[in-house]
PDB file of C-alpha atoms and ligand atoms in Angstrom:
ATOM      1  CA  MET A   8      37.720   8.692  29.249  1.00  0.00           C
ATOM      2  CA  SER A   9      37.909   8.688  25.508  1.00  0.00           C
ATOM      3  CA  ASP A  10      38.042  11.471  22.997  1.00  0.00           C
ATOM      4  CA  LEU A  11      36.154   9.530  20.340  1.00  0.00           C
ATOM      5  CA  LYS A  12      33.754  11.353  18.058  1.00  0.00           C
ATOM      6  CA  VAL A  13      31.088  10.010  15.721  1.00  0.00           C
ATOM      7  CA  ALA A  14      33.054   9.114  12.572  1.00  0.00           C
ATOM      8  CA  GLU A  15      33.396   6.356  10.012  1.00  0.00           C
ATOM      9  CA  ASN A  16      34.057   2.899  11.522  1.00  0.00           C
ATOM     10  CA  ILE A  17      33.054   3.991  15.025  1.00  0.00           C
ATOM     11  CA  VAL A  18      30.338   2.039  16.836  1.00  0.00           C
ATOM     12  CA  ALA A  19      27.850   4.587  18.137  1.00  0.00           C
ATOM     13  CA  SER A  20      25.163   3.923  20.755  1.00  0.00           C
ATOM     14  CA  VAL A  21      22.418   6.535  20.776  1.00  0.00           C
ATOM     15  CA  HIS A  22      19.053   7.197  22.284  1.00  0.00           C
ATOM     16  CA  TYR A  23      16.710   8.808  19.799  1.00  0.00           C
ATOM     17  CA  THR A  24      13.157   9.924  19.263  1.00  0.00           C
ATOM     18  CA  GLY A  25      11.799  10.447  15.764  1.00  0.00           C
ATOM     19  CA  THR A  26       8.795  12.690  15.186  1.00  0.00           C
ATOM     20  CA  LEU A  27       6.879  13.910  12.156  1.00  0.00           C
ATOM     21  CA  PRO A  28       7.486  17.677  12.029  1.00  0.00           C
ATOM     22  CA  ASP A  29       3.973  18.407  10.703  1.00  0.00           C
ATOM     23  CA  THR A  30       2.055  16.700  13.490  1.00  0.00           C
ATOM     24  CA  GLY A  31       4.600  16.034  16.241  1.00  0.00           C
ATOM     25  CA  GLU A  32       3.598  12.374  16.142  1.00  0.00           C
ATOM     26  CA  VAL A  33       6.346  10.040  17.452  1.00  0.00           C
ATOM     27  CA  PHE A  34       6.972   7.333  14.824  1.00  0.00           C
ATOM     28  CA  ASP A  35       9.866   5.644  16.605  1.00  0.00           C
ATOM     29  CA  THR A  36      11.851   5.979  19.810  1.00  0.00           C
ATOM     30  CA  SER A  37      14.499   4.039  21.719  1.00  0.00           C
ATOM     31  CA  GLU A  38      13.028   5.217  25.028  1.00  0.00           C
ATOM     32  CA  GLY A  39      12.537   2.264  27.358  1.00  0.00           C
ATOM     33  CA  ARG A  40      14.837   0.066  25.249  1.00  0.00           C
ATOM     34  CA  ASP A  41      18.582  -0.435  24.869  1.00  0.00           C
ATOM     35  CA  PRO A  42      20.165   2.441  22.997  1.00  0.00           C
ATOM     36  CA  LEU A  43      20.397   1.865  19.254  1.00  0.00           C
ATOM     37  CA  LYS A  44      23.893   0.684  18.324  1.00  0.00           C
ATOM     38  CA  PHE A  45      25.259   1.042  14.795  1.00  0.00           C
ATOM     39  CA  LEU A  46      28.504   1.031  12.837  1.00  0.00           C
ATOM     40  CA  VAL A  47      28.963   4.464  11.284  1.00  0.00           C
ATOM     41  CA  GLY A  48      29.567   4.588   7.523  1.00  0.00           C
ATOM     42  CA  HIS A  49      28.160   1.162   6.650  1.00  0.00           C
ATOM     43  CA  ARG A  50      24.653   2.064   5.477  1.00  0.00           C
ATOM     44  CA  GLN A  51      23.015   0.716   8.617  1.00  0.00           C
ATOM     45  CA  MET A  52      21.180   4.010   9.053  1.00  0.00           C
ATOM     46  CA  ILE A  53      19.390   6.379   6.706  1.00  0.00           C
ATOM     47  CA  PRO A  54      22.035   8.724   5.235  1.00  0.00           C
ATOM     48  CA  GLY A  55      21.002  12.009   6.857  1.00  0.00           C
ATOM     49  CA  PHE A  56      20.893  10.490  10.343  1.00  0.00           C
ATOM     50  CA  GLU A  57      24.628   9.706  10.283  1.00  0.00           C
ATOM     51  CA  GLU A  58      25.613  12.921   8.510  1.00  0.00           C
ATOM     52  CA  GLU A  59      23.936  15.045  11.190  1.00  0.00           C
ATOM     53  CA  LEU A  60      25.715  13.166  13.991  1.00  0.00           C
ATOM     54  CA  MET A  61      29.242  13.376  12.580  1.00  0.00           C
ATOM     55  CA  GLY A  62      31.713  14.796  15.111  1.00  0.00           C
ATOM     56  CA  ALA A  63      29.380  14.437  18.106  1.00  0.00           C
ATOM     57  CA  VAL A  64      30.905  13.297  21.417  1.00  0.00           C
ATOM     58  CA  VAL A  65      29.433  11.196  24.245  1.00  0.00           C
ATOM     59  CA  GLY A  66      26.722  13.101  26.098  1.00  0.00           C
ATOM     60  CA  GLU A  67      26.061  15.419  23.169  1.00  0.00           C
ATOM     61  CA  ARG A  68      22.458  15.883  22.060  1.00  0.00           C
ATOM     62  CA  ARG A  69      21.492  16.958  18.565  1.00  0.00           C
ATOM     63  CA  GLU A  70      18.157  17.700  16.970  1.00  0.00           C
ATOM     64  CA  PHE A  71      17.651  17.898  13.213  1.00  0.00           C
ATOM     65  CA  THR A  72      15.021  17.556  10.521  1.00  0.00           C
ATOM     66  CA  LEU A  73      15.732  15.487   7.416  1.00  0.00           C
ATOM     67  CA  SER A  74      14.077  16.036   4.048  1.00  0.00           C
ATOM     68  CA  PRO A  75      12.698  12.831   2.436  1.00  0.00           C
ATOM     69  CA  GLU A  76      15.770  12.568   0.153  1.00  0.00           C
ATOM     70  CA  ARG A  77      18.004  12.263   3.226  1.00  0.00           C
ATOM     71  CA  ALA A  78      15.603   9.877   4.970  1.00  0.00           C
ATOM     72  CA  TYR A  79      13.554   7.151   3.252  1.00  0.00           C
ATOM     73  CA  GLY A  80      13.319   8.814  -0.172  1.00  0.00           C
ATOM     74  CA  GLU A  81      10.286   9.755  -2.211  1.00  0.00           C
ATOM     75  CA  PRO A  82       7.613   7.116  -2.852  1.00  0.00           C
ATOM     76  CA  ILE A  83       8.285   5.193  -6.073  1.00  0.00           C
ATOM     77  CA  GLU A  84       5.346   4.709  -8.448  1.00  0.00           C
ATOM     78  CA  GLU A  85       6.630   1.261  -9.517  1.00  0.00           C
ATOM     79  CA  LEU A  86       6.218   0.018  -5.940  1.00  0.00           C
ATOM     80  CA  ILE A  87       2.463   0.479  -6.154  1.00  0.00           C
ATOM     81  CA  ALA A  88       0.680  -2.497  -7.711  1.00  0.00           C
ATOM     82  CA  GLU A  89      -2.838  -3.833  -8.204  1.00  0.00           C
ATOM     83  CA  PHE A  90      -3.759  -7.398  -7.345  1.00  0.00           C
ATOM     84  CA  PRO A  91      -7.012  -9.222  -8.103  1.00  0.00           C
ATOM     85  CA  LYS A  92      -9.090  -9.412  -4.962  1.00  0.00           C
ATOM     86  CA  SER A  93      -9.451 -13.166  -5.534  1.00  0.00           C
ATOM     87  CA  GLU A  94      -5.804 -13.565  -4.428  1.00  0.00           C
ATOM     88  CA  PHE A  95      -6.883 -12.503  -0.966  1.00  0.00           C
ATOM     89  CA  ALA A  96      -9.820 -14.925  -0.771  1.00  0.00           C
ATOM     90  CA  GLN A  97      -8.061 -17.074   1.804  1.00  0.00           C
ATOM     91  CA  LEU A  98      -7.519 -14.103   4.082  1.00  0.00           C
ATOM     92  CA  GLU A  99     -11.104 -12.899   3.777  1.00  0.00           C
ATOM     93  CA  LYS A 100     -12.355 -16.427   4.421  1.00  0.00           C
ATOM     94  CA  SER A 101     -10.475 -16.362   7.722  1.00  0.00           C
ATOM     95  CA  GLY A 102     -12.581 -13.359   8.735  1.00  0.00           C
ATOM     96  CA  VAL A 103     -10.215 -10.511   7.822  1.00  0.00           C
ATOM     97  CA  THR A 104     -11.844  -7.555   6.083  1.00  0.00           C
ATOM     98  CA  ILE A 105      -9.259  -5.830   3.892  1.00  0.00           C
ATOM     99  CA  GLU A 106      -9.387  -2.088   4.460  1.00  0.00           C
ATOM    100  CA  VAL A 107      -7.456   0.960   3.278  1.00  0.00           C
ATOM    101  CA  GLY A 108      -4.450   1.676   5.521  1.00  0.00           C
ATOM    102  CA  MET A 109      -4.102  -1.923   6.680  1.00  0.00           C
ATOM    103  CA  GLN A 110      -0.616  -3.432   6.590  1.00  0.00           C
ATOM    104  CA  LEU A 111      -0.296  -6.894   5.062  1.00  0.00           C
ATOM    105  CA  VAL A 112       2.627  -9.083   4.045  1.00  0.00           C
ATOM    106  CA  ALA A 113       3.057 -10.583   0.587  1.00  0.00           C
ATOM    107  CA  GLN A 114       5.118 -13.757   0.174  1.00  0.00           C
ATOM    108  CA  THR A 115       7.560 -13.197  -2.682  1.00  0.00           C
ATOM    109  CA  ILE A 116      10.537 -15.159  -3.985  1.00  0.00           C
ATOM    110  CA  GLN A 117      12.802 -12.683  -2.157  1.00  0.00           C
ATOM    111  CA  GLY A 118      10.927 -13.347   1.093  1.00  0.00           C
ATOM    112  CA  PRO A 119       8.133 -11.554   2.953  1.00  0.00           C
ATOM    113  CA  ALA A 120       7.373  -8.030   1.693  1.00  0.00           C
ATOM    114  CA  PRO A 121       5.159  -5.799   3.838  1.00  0.00           C
ATOM    115  CA  PHE A 122       2.784  -3.408   2.083  1.00  0.00           C
ATOM    116  CA  PHE A 123      -0.003  -0.983   2.869  1.00  0.00           C
ATOM    117  CA  VAL A 124      -3.452  -1.300   1.328  1.00  0.00           C
ATOM    118  CA  LYS A 125      -3.855   1.912  -0.652  1.00  0.00           C
ATOM    119  CA  ALA A 126      -7.246   1.248  -2.240  1.00  0.00           C
ATOM    120  CA  VAL A 127      -9.882  -1.474  -2.352  1.00  0.00           C
ATOM    121  CA  SER A 128     -12.435  -1.936  -5.125  1.00  0.00           C
ATOM    122  CA  ASP A 129     -14.817  -4.803  -5.888  1.00  0.00           C
ATOM    123  CA  GLU A 130     -12.204  -6.511  -8.043  1.00  0.00           C
ATOM    124  CA  PHE A 131      -8.803  -5.138  -7.096  1.00  0.00           C
ATOM    125  CA  ILE A 132      -6.605  -4.309  -4.150  1.00  0.00           C
ATOM    126  CA  THR A 133      -3.977  -1.602  -4.626  1.00  0.00           C
ATOM    127  CA  ALA A 134      -0.847  -2.430  -2.646  1.00  0.00           C
ATOM    128  CA  ASP A 135       1.837   0.124  -1.771  1.00  0.00           C
ATOM    129  CA  PHE A 136       5.234  -1.441  -1.087  1.00  0.00           C
ATOM    130  CA  ASN A 137       6.931   1.896  -0.364  1.00  0.00           C
ATOM    131  CA  HIS A 138       8.404   2.390   3.110  1.00  0.00           C
ATOM    132  CA  ALA A 139       5.774   3.834   5.447  1.00  0.00           C
ATOM    133  CA  LEU A 140       7.984   6.913   5.939  1.00  0.00           C
ATOM    134  CA  ALA A 141       8.791   7.462   2.235  1.00  0.00           C
ATOM    135  CA  GLY A 142       8.045  11.023   1.150  1.00  0.00           C
ATOM    136  CA  LYS A 143       8.091  12.325   4.717  1.00  0.00           C
ATOM    137  CA  SER A 144      10.372  14.798   6.450  1.00  0.00           C
ATOM    138  CA  LEU A 145      11.561  13.414   9.786  1.00  0.00           C
ATOM    139  CA  THR A 146      12.746  15.188  12.925  1.00  0.00           C
ATOM    140  CA  PHE A 147      15.140  13.370  15.229  1.00  0.00           C
ATOM    141  CA  SER A 148      16.298  14.182  18.721  1.00  0.00           C
ATOM    142  CA  VAL A 149      19.432  12.132  19.384  1.00  0.00           C
ATOM    143  CA  GLU A 150      21.727  11.728  22.377  1.00  0.00           C
ATOM    144  CA  VAL A 151      25.088  10.007  21.995  1.00  0.00           C
ATOM    145  CA  VAL A 152      25.374   7.480  24.848  1.00  0.00           C
ATOM    146  CA  GLU A 153      28.552   5.586  24.010  1.00  0.00           C
ATOM    147  CA  LEU A 154      31.266   5.499  21.322  1.00  0.00           C
ATOM    148  CA  GLN A 155      33.670   2.637  20.714  1.00  0.00           C
ATOM    149  CA  GLU A 156      36.225   1.607  18.132  1.00  0.00           C
ATOM    150  CA  ALA A 157      34.707  -1.130  15.959  1.00  0.00           C
ATOM    151  CA  SER A 158      36.087  -4.660  16.355  1.00  0.00           C
ATOM    152  CA  GLU A 159      37.617  -6.504  13.385  1.00  0.00           C
ATOM    153  CA  GLU A 160      34.521  -8.668  13.318  1.00  0.00           C
ATOM    154  CA  GLU A 161      32.125  -5.720  13.253  1.00  0.00           C
ATOM    155  CA  LEU A 162      34.063  -4.131  10.400  1.00  0.00           C
ATOM    156  CA  ALA A 163      34.008  -7.419   8.475  1.00  0.00           C
ATOM    157  CA  HIS A 164      30.255  -7.808   9.003  1.00  0.00           C
ATOM    158  CA  GLY A 165      29.436  -4.163   8.365  1.00  0.00           C
ATOM    159  CA  HIS A 166      27.307  -3.761  11.489  1.00  0.00           C
ATOM    160  CA  ALA A 167      27.570  -3.304  15.256  1.00  0.00           C
ATOM    161  CA  HIS A 168      27.274  -6.309  17.573  1.00  0.00           C
ATOM    162  CA  GLY A 169      25.616  -6.729  20.953  1.00  0.00           C
ATOM    163  CA  PRO A 170      22.493  -5.366  22.666  1.00  0.00           C
ATOM    164  CA  GLY A 171      20.949  -2.612  20.553  1.00  0.00           C
ATOM    165  CA  GLY A 172      22.951  -3.840  17.536  1.00  0.00           C
ATOM    166  CA  VAL A 173      22.938  -7.176  15.732  1.00  0.00           C
ATOM    167  CA  GLU A 174      23.019 -10.129  18.140  1.00  0.00           C
ATOM    168  CA  HIS A 175      24.309 -13.297  16.531  1.00  0.00           C
TER     169      HIS A 175
HETATM  170 ZN1   ZN B 563      27.717  -9.592  12.589  1.00  0.00          ZN
END
């Protein structure tokens, strides 16, 4: 038995379900998968998620609702951009009709960047690169499954290793 609690530099394994408080819609859950494993205090998780779990012991269950500032932040206007529709000609030629709400991926110099189609006109497509959960309050139900001291390697990498964490 251990007397570990959720704290900085502890590897926490948790089962969680995230719902939108307005609708009750589940946007993410670890049910049916390995528990999520993360190194506490290394920005692996959204800030409020860790804060609300601090001090929890194995077997403890906590439920909390995070405001957008403590979750994925407010949507940023600069992350919304218009592109000429002609840039998507290739996609449309392959039979894809671009519609509002669709998620697409732009190839940028920093790598692939997913975005949502916010608006479509005859000439332009408005792309929203904000996180899909930006601007939303999120409710989490979390159960602490396991707590371990982090290994030297995990501390050096800044993340948890193994199933449910980073496997490499
Ligand atoms: Zn690593």
